[in-house]
mmCIF file of C-alpha atoms in Angstrom:
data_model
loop_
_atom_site.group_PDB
_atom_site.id
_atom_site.type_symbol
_atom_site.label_atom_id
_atom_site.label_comp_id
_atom_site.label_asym_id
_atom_site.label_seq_id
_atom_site.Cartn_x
_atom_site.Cartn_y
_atom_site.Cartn_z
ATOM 1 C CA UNK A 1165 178.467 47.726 90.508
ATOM 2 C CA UNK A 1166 178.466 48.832 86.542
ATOM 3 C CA UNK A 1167 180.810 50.590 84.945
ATOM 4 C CA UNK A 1168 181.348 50.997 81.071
ATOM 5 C CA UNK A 1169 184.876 51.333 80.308
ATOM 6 C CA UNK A 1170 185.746 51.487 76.908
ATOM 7 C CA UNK A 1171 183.534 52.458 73.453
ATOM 8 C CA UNK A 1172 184.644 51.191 70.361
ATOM 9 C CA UNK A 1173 183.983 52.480 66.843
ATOM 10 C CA UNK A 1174 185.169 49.973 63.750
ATOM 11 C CA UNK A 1175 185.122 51.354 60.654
ATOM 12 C CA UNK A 1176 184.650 48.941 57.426
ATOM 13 C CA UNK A 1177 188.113 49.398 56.632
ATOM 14 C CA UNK A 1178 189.223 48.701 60.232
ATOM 15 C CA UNK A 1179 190.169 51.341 61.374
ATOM 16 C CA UNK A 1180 189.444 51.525 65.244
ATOM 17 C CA UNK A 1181 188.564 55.021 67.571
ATOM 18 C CA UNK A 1182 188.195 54.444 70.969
ATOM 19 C CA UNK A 1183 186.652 56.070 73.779
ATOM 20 C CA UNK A 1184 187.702 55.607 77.394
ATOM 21 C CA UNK A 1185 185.204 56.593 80.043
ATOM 22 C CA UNK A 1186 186.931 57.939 83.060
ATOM 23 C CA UNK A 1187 186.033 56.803 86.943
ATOM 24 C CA UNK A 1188 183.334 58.302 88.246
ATOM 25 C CA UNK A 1189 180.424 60.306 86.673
ATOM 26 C CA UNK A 1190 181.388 60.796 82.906
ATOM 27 C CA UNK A 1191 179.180 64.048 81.154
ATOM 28 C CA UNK A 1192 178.773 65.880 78.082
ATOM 29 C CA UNK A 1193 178.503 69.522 77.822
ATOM 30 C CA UNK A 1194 178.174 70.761 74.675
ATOM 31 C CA UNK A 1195 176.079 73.282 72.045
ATOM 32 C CA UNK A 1196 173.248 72.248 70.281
ATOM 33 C CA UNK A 1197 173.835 70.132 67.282
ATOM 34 C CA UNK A 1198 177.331 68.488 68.437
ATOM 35 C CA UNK A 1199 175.956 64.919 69.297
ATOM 36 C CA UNK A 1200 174.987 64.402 72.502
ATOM 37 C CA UNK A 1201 171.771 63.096 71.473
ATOM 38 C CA UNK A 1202 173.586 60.895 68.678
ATOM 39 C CA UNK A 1203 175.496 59.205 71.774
ATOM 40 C CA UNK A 1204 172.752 58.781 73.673
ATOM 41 C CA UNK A 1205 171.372 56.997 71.470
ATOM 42 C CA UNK A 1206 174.175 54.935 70.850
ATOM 43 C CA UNK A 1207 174.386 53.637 74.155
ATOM 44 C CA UNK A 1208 170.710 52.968 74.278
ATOM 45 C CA UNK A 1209 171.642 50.862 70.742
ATOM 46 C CA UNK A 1210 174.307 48.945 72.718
ATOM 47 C CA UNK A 1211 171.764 48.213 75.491
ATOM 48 C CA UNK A 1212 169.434 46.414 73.269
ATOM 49 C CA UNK A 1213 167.741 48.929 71.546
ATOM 50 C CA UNK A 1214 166.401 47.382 67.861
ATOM 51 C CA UNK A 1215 167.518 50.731 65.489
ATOM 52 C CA UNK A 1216 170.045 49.838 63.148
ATOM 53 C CA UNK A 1217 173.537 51.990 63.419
ATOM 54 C CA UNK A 1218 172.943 53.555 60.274
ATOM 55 C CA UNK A 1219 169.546 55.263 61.694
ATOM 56 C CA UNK A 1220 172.245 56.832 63.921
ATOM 57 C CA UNK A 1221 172.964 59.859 61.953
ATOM 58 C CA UNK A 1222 176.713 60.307 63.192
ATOM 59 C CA UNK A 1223 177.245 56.308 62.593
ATOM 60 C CA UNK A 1224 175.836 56.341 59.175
ATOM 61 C CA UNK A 1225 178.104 55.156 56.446
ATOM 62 C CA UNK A 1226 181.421 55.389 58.810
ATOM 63 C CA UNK A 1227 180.880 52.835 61.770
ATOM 64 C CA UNK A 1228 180.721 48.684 60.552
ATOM 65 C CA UNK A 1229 180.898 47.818 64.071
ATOM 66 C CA UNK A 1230 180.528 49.146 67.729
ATOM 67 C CA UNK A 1231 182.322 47.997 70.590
ATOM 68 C CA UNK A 1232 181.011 48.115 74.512
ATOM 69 C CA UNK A 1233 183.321 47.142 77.255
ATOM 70 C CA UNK A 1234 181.690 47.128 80.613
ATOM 71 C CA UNK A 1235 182.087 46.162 84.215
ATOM 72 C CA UNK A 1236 178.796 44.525 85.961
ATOM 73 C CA UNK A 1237 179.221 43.094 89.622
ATOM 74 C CA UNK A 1238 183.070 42.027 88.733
ATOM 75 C CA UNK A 1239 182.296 40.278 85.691
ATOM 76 C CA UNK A 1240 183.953 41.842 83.084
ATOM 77 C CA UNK A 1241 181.951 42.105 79.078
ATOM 78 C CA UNK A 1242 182.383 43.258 75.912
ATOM 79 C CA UNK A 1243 179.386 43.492 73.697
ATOM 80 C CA UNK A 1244 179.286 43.943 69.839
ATOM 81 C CA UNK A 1245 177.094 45.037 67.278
ATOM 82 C CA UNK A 1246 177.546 45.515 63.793
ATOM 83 C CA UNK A 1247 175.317 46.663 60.860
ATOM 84 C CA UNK A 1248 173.102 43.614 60.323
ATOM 85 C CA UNK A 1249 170.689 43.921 63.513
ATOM 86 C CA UNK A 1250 170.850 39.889 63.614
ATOM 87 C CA UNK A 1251 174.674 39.888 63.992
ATOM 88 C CA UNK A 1252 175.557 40.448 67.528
ATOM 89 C CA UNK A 1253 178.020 39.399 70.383
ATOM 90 C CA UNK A 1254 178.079 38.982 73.963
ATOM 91 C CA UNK A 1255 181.747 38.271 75.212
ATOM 92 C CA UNK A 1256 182.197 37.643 78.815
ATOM 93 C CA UNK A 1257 186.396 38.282 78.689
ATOM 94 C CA UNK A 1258 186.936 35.627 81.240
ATOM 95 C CA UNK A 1259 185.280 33.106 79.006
ATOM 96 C CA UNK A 1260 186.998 32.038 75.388
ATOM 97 C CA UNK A 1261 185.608 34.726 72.970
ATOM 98 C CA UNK A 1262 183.886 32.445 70.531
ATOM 99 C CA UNK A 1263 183.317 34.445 67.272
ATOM 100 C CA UNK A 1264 180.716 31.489 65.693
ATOM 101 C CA UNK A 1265 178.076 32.430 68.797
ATOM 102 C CA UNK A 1266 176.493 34.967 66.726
ATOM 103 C CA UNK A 1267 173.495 36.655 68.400
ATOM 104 C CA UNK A 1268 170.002 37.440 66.874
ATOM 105 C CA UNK A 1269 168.739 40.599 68.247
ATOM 106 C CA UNK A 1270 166.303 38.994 70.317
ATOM 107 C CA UNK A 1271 168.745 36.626 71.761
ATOM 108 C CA UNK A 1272 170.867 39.942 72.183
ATOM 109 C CA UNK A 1273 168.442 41.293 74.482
ATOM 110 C CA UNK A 1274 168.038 37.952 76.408
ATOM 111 C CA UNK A 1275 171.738 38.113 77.444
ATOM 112 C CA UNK A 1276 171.472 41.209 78.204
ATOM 113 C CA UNK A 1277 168.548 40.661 80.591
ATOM 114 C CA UNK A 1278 170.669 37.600 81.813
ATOM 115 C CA UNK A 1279 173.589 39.763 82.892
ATOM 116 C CA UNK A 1280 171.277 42.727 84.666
ATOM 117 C CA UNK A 1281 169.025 40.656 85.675
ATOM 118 C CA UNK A 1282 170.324 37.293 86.744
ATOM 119 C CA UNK A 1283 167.230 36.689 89.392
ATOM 120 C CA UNK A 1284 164.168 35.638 87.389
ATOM 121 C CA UNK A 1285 161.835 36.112 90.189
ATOM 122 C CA UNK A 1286 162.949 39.995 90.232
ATOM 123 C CA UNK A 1287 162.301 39.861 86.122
ATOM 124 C CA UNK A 1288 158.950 38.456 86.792
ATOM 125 C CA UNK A 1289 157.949 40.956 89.262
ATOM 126 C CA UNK A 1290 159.007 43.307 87.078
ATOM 127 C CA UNK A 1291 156.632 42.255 84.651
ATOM 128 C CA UNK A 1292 153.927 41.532 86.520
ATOM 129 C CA UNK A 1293 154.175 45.553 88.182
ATOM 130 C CA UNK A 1294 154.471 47.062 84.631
ATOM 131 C CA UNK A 1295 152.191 44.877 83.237
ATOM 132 C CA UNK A 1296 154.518 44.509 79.836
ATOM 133 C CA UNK A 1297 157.235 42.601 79.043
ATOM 134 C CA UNK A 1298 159.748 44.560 80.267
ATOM 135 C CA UNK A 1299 163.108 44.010 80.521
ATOM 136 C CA UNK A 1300 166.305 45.323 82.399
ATOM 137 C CA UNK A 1301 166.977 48.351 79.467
ATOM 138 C CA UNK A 1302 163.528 49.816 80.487
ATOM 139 C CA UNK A 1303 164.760 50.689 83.772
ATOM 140 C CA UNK A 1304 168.186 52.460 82.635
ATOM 141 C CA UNK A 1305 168.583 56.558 83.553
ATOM 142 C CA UNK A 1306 169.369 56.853 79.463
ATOM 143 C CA UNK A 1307 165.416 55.883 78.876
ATOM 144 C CA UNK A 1308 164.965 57.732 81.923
ATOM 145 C CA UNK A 1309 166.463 61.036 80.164
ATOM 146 C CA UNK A 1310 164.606 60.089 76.964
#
């Protein structure tokens, strides 16, 4: 089971906006030019994806931070990323949260695909079927939309 919960937006003065997703299927439905895109690719940020938040045309300037709290298979995580693409977090909340473990990008994305994909056999095959290294964010209905 996965289930994002809450989105958080930290501004460099602190200031904090959150988002709660509701149960169930969550949409958007809006005009053109109102952001959907913009949060799209926000989540696909949060999921590993390498931009930084200020190529993120709503983020830019505003945002110092962005917060993810998620459900996967009853394991409970918050992940963080912040302006500086090599300055990342992984938090599982029933672990201490242990601000010094900052991640690299690349480590990042190797928690991630630790999390999704805790079976490295399944990773490998993976792989070995694309014939790329390939990871769990390539498999996600937002890259599936994009």
């Amino acid at each position: 089971m996965f289930k994002m919960e809450k989105l958080s937006f930290i501004s460099e003065k602190k200031e904090r906006y959150d988002y709660i997703f509701n149960s169930g299927l969550n949409f958007f439905v809006s005009g053109n030019n109102t952001g959907k895109t913009e949060f799209y690719k926000l989540l696909d940020f949060m999921f590993g994806h390498e931009m930084l938040i200020a190529e993120i045309d709503c983020y830019k300037n505003c945002v110092s931070e962005i917060w993810l709290e998620f459900i996967h298979n009853g394991s409970k995580f918050t992940l963080i990323r912040t302006t500086d693409i090599n300055k990342n977090y992984i938090f599982n909340t029933e672990d201490k949260q242990d601000v010094t473990d900052i991640l690299s990008k690349d480590e990042y994305r190797s928690r991630l695909n630790q999390i999704f994909t805790p079976n490295e056999k399944v990773l490998k095959e993976l792989r070995d079927f694309a014939e790329e290294d390939i990871g769990f964010r390539h498999f996600t209905m937002f890259n599936f939309l994009d």
